[in-house]
Short mmCIF file of C-alpha atoms in Angstrom, two decimals:
data_model
loop_
_atom_site.label_atom_id
_atom_site.label_comp_id
_atom_site.label_asym_id
_atom_site.label_seq_id
_atom_site.Cartn_x
_atom_site.Cartn_y
_atom_site.Cartn_z
CA MET A 1 -95.31 30.08 64.23
CA ASN A 2 -94.63 33.31 62.47
CA LEU A 3 -95.06 33.00 58.62
CA LYS A 4 -93.33 36.27 58.03
CA SER A 5 -89.97 35.16 59.60
CA LYS A 6 -86.80 36.62 57.95
CA TYR A 7 -85.29 33.18 58.13
CA PHE A 8 -87.70 31.46 55.84
CA ASP A 9 -88.43 34.20 53.42
CA SER A 10 -85.43 33.21 51.17
CA ILE A 11 -86.64 29.60 50.81
CA ARG A 12 -90.31 30.22 50.40
CA ILE A 13 -91.70 29.78 46.79
CA SER A 14 -93.43 32.86 45.51
CA LYS A 15 -96.78 32.24 43.95
CA LYS A 16 -96.47 35.38 41.83
CA GLY A 17 -93.08 34.47 40.25
CA GLY A 18 -93.90 30.87 39.26
CA ASN A 19 -95.34 31.68 35.83
CA GLU A 20 -92.27 33.48 34.38
CA VAL A 21 -91.07 32.37 30.95
CA GLU A 22 -87.44 31.56 30.75
CA ALA A 23 -85.46 34.05 28.67
CA GLN A 24 -84.22 32.54 25.38
CA VAL A 25 -80.59 32.47 24.85
CA THR A 26 -78.99 32.90 21.45
CA CYS A 27 -76.56 30.32 20.07
CA ASP A 28 -72.96 30.95 21.18
CA TRP A 29 -71.62 29.99 17.84
CA PRO A 30 -69.99 32.94 15.98
CA ASP A 31 -72.35 34.45 13.38
CA CYS A 32 -75.42 32.42 14.53
CA SER A 33 -78.61 34.10 15.63
CA GLU A 34 -80.73 31.00 16.35
CA VAL A 35 -82.06 30.08 19.79
CA GLY A 36 -79.51 28.15 21.85
CA SER A 37 -81.55 25.42 23.50
CA TYR A 38 -78.85 22.87 24.06
CA PRO A 39 -76.35 23.39 26.91
CA ALA A 40 -72.76 22.33 26.77
CA PRO A 41 -69.85 22.76 29.34
CA ALA A 42 -67.88 25.94 28.78
CA ALA A 43 -64.57 24.53 30.12
CA GLU A 44 -63.37 21.43 31.99
CA GLY A 45 -64.16 21.74 35.80
CA SER A 46 -66.40 24.86 35.31
CA SER A 47 -70.02 24.98 36.07
CA ASP A 48 -70.57 27.63 33.36
CA LYS A 49 -72.55 26.52 30.34
CA ARG A 50 -72.56 27.50 26.69
CA TYR A 51 -75.84 27.17 24.62
CA PHE A 52 -75.90 26.08 21.05
CA CYS A 53 -78.57 25.50 18.47
CA LEU A 54 -79.09 21.88 17.12
CA THR A 55 -76.82 22.12 14.20
CA HIS A 56 -73.97 23.66 16.14
CA ILE A 57 -74.22 21.43 19.20
CA LYS A 58 -73.58 18.50 16.98
CA SER A 59 -70.41 19.89 15.55
CA TYR A 60 -69.32 21.02 19.15
CA ASN A 61 -69.92 17.58 20.51
CA GLN A 62 -67.89 16.03 17.61
CA SER A 63 -64.97 18.24 18.17
CA PHE A 64 -65.05 18.05 21.96
CA ASN A 65 -62.04 16.29 23.52
CA PHE A 66 -62.16 15.64 27.21
CA PHE A 67 -58.45 14.66 27.42
CA GLU A 68 -57.20 17.74 25.58
CA GLY A 69 -54.24 19.26 27.45
CA MET A 70 -53.74 16.11 29.63
CA SER A 71 -50.46 14.16 29.63
CA GLU A 72 -50.29 10.53 28.94
CA ALA A 73 -49.76 9.77 32.63
CA ASP A 74 -52.92 11.83 33.52
CA ILE A 75 -55.01 10.00 30.86
CA ALA A 76 -53.85 6.56 32.19
CA ALA A 77 -54.58 7.62 35.74
CA PHE A 78 -58.08 8.69 34.75
CA GLN A 79 -58.76 5.44 32.88
CA ARG A 80 -57.57 3.31 35.92
CA SER A 81 -59.78 5.40 38.16
CA ALA A 82 -62.76 5.08 35.80
CA ARG A 83 -62.78 1.20 36.18
CA THR A 84 -64.20 1.79 39.66
CA GLY A 85 -66.32 4.85 38.94
CA HIS A 86 -63.67 7.16 40.46
CA ARG A 87 -64.30 5.85 43.90
CA PRO A 88 -61.61 4.72 46.30
CA THR A 89 -60.88 0.95 46.52
CA TRP A 90 -59.14 -1.40 48.84
CA THR A 91 -57.19 -4.68 48.43
CA MET A 92 -59.29 -7.67 49.23
CA GLY A 93 -58.57 -11.13 50.52
CA ALA A 94 -59.17 -13.55 53.23
CA ASN A 95 -57.00 -12.68 56.28
CA ARG A 96 -55.06 -10.26 54.16
CA ASN A 97 -53.55 -8.29 57.06
CA THR A 98 -53.42 -10.91 59.75
CA PRO A 99 -49.65 -11.55 60.00
CA GLY A 100 -47.97 -8.56 61.43
CA GLN A 101 -50.98 -6.83 62.67
CA SER A 102 -50.62 -4.74 65.87
CA GLY A 103 -51.64 -6.42 69.10
CA ASN A 104 -54.23 -3.78 70.00
CA TRP A 105 -56.91 -6.25 71.17
CA GLN A 106 -60.09 -5.12 72.94
CA TRP A 107 -60.37 -8.26 75.15
CA GLN A 108 -58.14 -10.14 77.62
CA ASP A 109 -56.25 -13.07 76.28
CA PRO A 110 -54.88 -14.93 79.42
CA HIS A 111 -53.65 -17.97 77.50
CA ASP A 112 -52.05 -16.04 74.61
CA LEU A 113 -54.25 -17.68 72.07
CA VAL A 114 -54.62 -14.63 69.82
CA SER A 115 -51.45 -12.83 70.54
CA GLU A 116 -49.31 -15.11 68.31
CA VAL A 117 -51.32 -14.08 65.26
CA ALA A 118 -51.05 -10.44 66.35
CA GLU A 119 -47.34 -10.59 66.54
CA GLY A 120 -47.12 -12.13 63.01
CA LYS A 121 -46.17 -15.67 64.36
CA ALA A 122 -48.96 -17.43 62.47
CA PRO A 123 -47.76 -20.57 60.67
CA ALA A 124 -47.48 -20.22 56.96
CA LEU A 125 -50.27 -22.05 55.31
CA ALA A 126 -49.21 -24.52 52.70
CA LYS A 127 -50.45 -23.64 49.23
CA ARG A 128 -52.61 -26.58 48.06
CA ALA A 129 -52.51 -27.32 44.48
CA SER A 130 -55.49 -28.47 42.59
CA SER A 131 -55.41 -31.63 40.43
CA GLY A 132 -55.14 -29.52 37.36
CA GLN A 133 -52.36 -27.56 38.79
CA LYS A 134 -50.58 -30.80 39.85
CA ARG A 135 -50.68 -32.08 36.22
CA ALA A 136 -49.43 -28.73 34.95
CA LEU A 137 -46.54 -28.97 37.49
CA GLU A 138 -45.68 -32.59 36.33
CA VAL A 139 -45.40 -31.30 32.77
CA LEU A 140 -42.83 -28.70 33.97
CA GLU A 141 -41.27 -31.41 36.14
CA LEU A 142 -41.97 -29.55 39.41
CA ASP A 143 -43.57 -30.60 42.67
CA GLU A 144 -46.33 -28.80 44.69
CA THR A 145 -43.78 -26.86 46.78
CA ALA A 146 -42.61 -24.88 43.76
CA THR A 147 -42.86 -21.13 43.97
CA ALA A 148 -44.10 -18.81 41.19
CA GLU A 149 -40.41 -17.90 40.54
CA ASP A 150 -39.51 -21.65 40.13
CA VAL A 151 -42.46 -22.03 37.69
CA LYS A 152 -41.30 -19.07 35.53
CA THR A 153 -37.73 -20.14 35.53
CA ARG A 154 -38.56 -23.76 34.50
CA TYR A 155 -40.99 -22.52 31.84
CA LYS A 156 -38.31 -20.36 30.32
CA ALA A 157 -35.82 -23.21 30.34
CA ARG A 158 -38.35 -25.59 28.69
CA ILE A 159 -39.31 -23.11 26.06
CA LYS A 160 -35.61 -22.62 25.21
CA LYS A 161 -35.13 -26.41 25.13
CA PHE A 162 -38.06 -27.42 22.98
CA HIS A 163 -38.29 -24.43 20.60
CA PRO A 164 -37.77 -25.32 16.95
CA ASP A 165 -35.20 -22.59 16.48
CA ALA A 166 -33.02 -24.27 19.20
CA ASN A 167 -33.42 -27.64 17.61
CA SER A 168 -32.36 -26.79 13.98
CA GLY A 169 -36.06 -26.72 12.87
CA ASP A 170 -36.84 -30.17 14.15
CA ARG A 171 -40.57 -30.33 14.69
CA SER A 172 -40.54 -33.44 16.82
CA TYR A 173 -40.40 -31.29 19.96
CA GLU A 174 -43.44 -29.18 18.91
CA GLU A 175 -45.97 -31.29 20.88
CA LYS A 176 -43.78 -31.04 24.10
CA LEU A 177 -43.43 -27.28 23.54
CA ASN A 178 -47.36 -26.96 23.27
CA LYS A 179 -47.78 -28.93 26.51
CA VAL A 180 -45.38 -26.76 28.31
CA ILE A 181 -47.10 -23.57 27.00
CA GLN A 182 -50.55 -24.90 28.05
CA ALA A 183 -49.22 -25.91 31.42
CA TYR A 184 -47.81 -22.58 32.13
CA ASN A 185 -50.89 -20.73 30.82
CA TYR A 186 -53.06 -22.96 33.12
CA LEU A 187 -50.83 -22.22 36.25
CA LYS A 188 -50.96 -18.52 35.40
CA ALA A 189 -54.74 -18.46 34.89
CA SER A 190 -55.32 -20.39 37.98
CA GLY A 191 -53.38 -17.99 40.16
CA PHE A 192 -50.56 -20.28 40.97
CA CYS A 193 -47.95 -17.92 39.58
#
């Protein structure tokens, strides 16, 4: 192996240049001549740095606004993306894309056992309600086959019926109103609607 190769000269560490002292930079703050030991970003998206002294880096950091010049929509999009660390995400769930998937199977299916699922013919699974959900549905006078839209419609109707303003201030319906609100909140929290 040739140690004097032109390909490796640029990556070789020189023993002679390793003891150099870094040049000291002055503070970028106007009318300041102190040593700028603290780097700060010059502009958003730029790799350039500005250097400040300790007193001026504090005031620079306090006045720095990352969202300056961004619209409300851009700020909201940044905040949504920040929840996942600005990494892409996908929807999750068991058998999320099974109905309607293309029938591009890698094996033979002579008895059409799998092709029904691939064509979207899978039977709709009945939504099973838990005992708490059943009790909440009973308060709203609905059965287990109720959809989320049915629950919302019944909830709105019950609120209007039992609200004190609709009953001339009669507080006798207050307990029923509280039960309806609790039932709806339980169904919402449990993912039923």
